[in-house]
Amino acid sequence: TCGICVEKCPFDAIEIINLPQELTEDPTHRYGENAFGLYGLPVPEPGKVTGILGPNGIGKSTAVRILAEEITPNLGDYGADPDWETVLDRYRGTELQNYIERLMDGDIEVARKPQYVDQIPKQFDGKTRELLEHTDERGQLDYLVDELSIAPVMDQAIDSISGGELQRVALAATLARDADFYFLDEITPYLDIGQRVKAARLIQELAEDDEDRSMLVVEHDLAILDLLTDTLHIAYGEPSAFGVVTPPKSVRNGINEYLKGYLTNENMRIRPSAITFEQHAPRETAKSAPLVEYPDLSKSYGDGEFSLDVEGGTIHHGEVLGVVGPNGIGKSTLAKMFAGQLEPDEGELDFLLDIAYKPQYIEIDQPMRVDVFLSSITDDFGSSYWNTEVAQPLQLNRIMEQNLTDLSGGERQRVAIAACLSKDADLYVLDEPSAHLDVEQRVQATTAIRRYAENHDATVLVIDHDIYMIDLLADRLMVFDGEPAEHGHASMPQEMRAGMNDFLSDLEITFRRDERTGRPRINKPGSQLDREQKKQGEYYYAP
Ligand code: ADP
Ligand code: ADP
Ligand code: MG
């Protein structure tokens, strides 16, 4: 071995062209003998938002704990007592020198938004207002509460509010602090697209507001990461063995290289195949035979607290229908009606379809092993075909022997997607498959769903807030609008262009295309392209 590898050469997993320069040097930090090693560090830049793009388990939190002075990096010498003087020597003359000097002077105050907001109620017992007032160091709380629409839950107990509300409260609590270094570990979970864009703008505002503030963000929604950050580090490696944080790249190049699966400066292939977007004509599939035609439907809860109206329409055989719209607008309600779990008040769904349904909130309470569970669903379990098409892209092999009840959110999501796709059904309904997945798992899950649909002529309905996932998956679009938690309206399925225009005009967001790759990028509001496209009514497929 070369001294990096422990049990097995980690490079098996990566098709390596040259040994990356970073790995021939000592790591920044190693947890112990045969333990995880981190190479490189992100560089917080004053007045800027820096992003880290990469899968989980690759050392992003370790890097942040170093920058927050919680870990003194040992530079690979895990036996010795590390000290910051030595670290400073190592980074003298690099972009990190200044930051490390300030850190050693005790000049750096850190504010941090944790990744798993669901844990907050376990640590804080009280009302939203109490939590937020506690962090209001800049006198900006009213503004943040207003911008993030938190007012309705201010007097609710923290343990009674929804995931999306908790995420916005956590963002407000972090951004209300008066710090030098802000670290936001994922900003989009549980948020819809409008809320994601709003959160991104607030973070940018805070960075621009003070030249000494640095923001560091980990984010798996690529459209938002692209919008939000000024520079980008890619993190790659072998989860739980080693991770490499590249030097900063431009956001555009960083995301393009990531999607391409090849890092140019590092001469490093991180994925066998590239992810590509169709720039112009959206796929046309509306010509295939109808799978179902459904009438106008309506459904309300309680005594009309929330009501949903659905325009009748047709779902075609073999198409992937994307479903988009804000939170609380009735998307899951429609999915449940299609799945036969909920009766419409008006309109009848009398189709005799077998539906495979992955709900938004996955409840698994059987103490059963993943492999036992999945083999009870399909006879194909374990076949080389099933392994290639389902298990491998969803990274199930490592968790086959675990109990369903012990899985993390992302692991549970992948098992649930696999279970849904493994069923023999006429219509596959996937409610928010991107939730809890890191960026690489999203890319893989998207590929698996798309391939499955094509190879099986399967008809799929995908509800999601990740616009790249929807773009890569959907042939047509169903758009929800209305007033969240009051009333919702669902359009009939539309062609992609019309559907995106319908959806994005409500949000007042336009996309341009990256010249080199055709990748969609959110326009700066009020920019020339933004204004032109709005005038032409072309929000997504700009001419
Ligand atoms: P990420 O934030 O990218 O998900 P982390 O920095 O949390 O990654 O973890 C990277 C790797 O380091 C993981 O394999 C984790 O198990 C390991 N690790 C984290 N903390 C410790 C620790 N205190 N001791 C040993 N290993 C650790
Ligand atoms: P989405 O999936 O678009 O976020 P949902 O269909 O889950 O929206 O919910 C739409 C609205 O209906 C929300 O205001 C939600 O609180 C309410 N709602 C959902 N399920 C029920 C229920 N079983 N009883 C009462 N209200 C409900
Ligand atoms: Mg929902």
XYZ file of C-alpha atoms and ligand atoms in Angstrom, residues 31 36 55-62 240, ligand 1:
38
model
C -8.992 10.916 13.539
C -10.926 8.890 8.467
C -21.641 13.615 -0.628
C -22.143 12.996 3.064
C -19.454 11.234 5.080
C -16.665 12.941 3.187
C -15.455 15.260 5.967
C -17.464 18.435 5.499
C -18.441 18.666 9.154
C -14.904 17.787 10.202
C -15.627 7.138 6.010
P -19.699 14.935 6.382
O -19.931 16.185 7.153
O -19.133 15.172 5.025
O -20.913 14.066 6.318
P -18.020 14.173 8.635
O -16.950 15.208 8.703
O -19.145 14.287 9.594
O -18.557 14.095 7.132
O -17.374 12.747 8.818
C -16.376 12.224 7.947
C -15.895 10.889 8.464
O -15.165 11.068 9.681
C -17.015 9.903 8.774
O -16.652 8.658 8.251
C -17.052 9.853 10.275
O -17.420 8.567 10.682
C -15.639 10.172 10.665
N -15.597 10.838 11.978
C -16.263 11.956 12.336
N -15.975 12.328 13.597
C -15.105 11.404 14.068
C -14.431 11.221 15.322
N -14.600 12.077 16.332
N -13.601 10.154 15.419
C -13.422 9.307 14.397
N -14.032 9.417 13.204
C -14.862 10.452 13.024
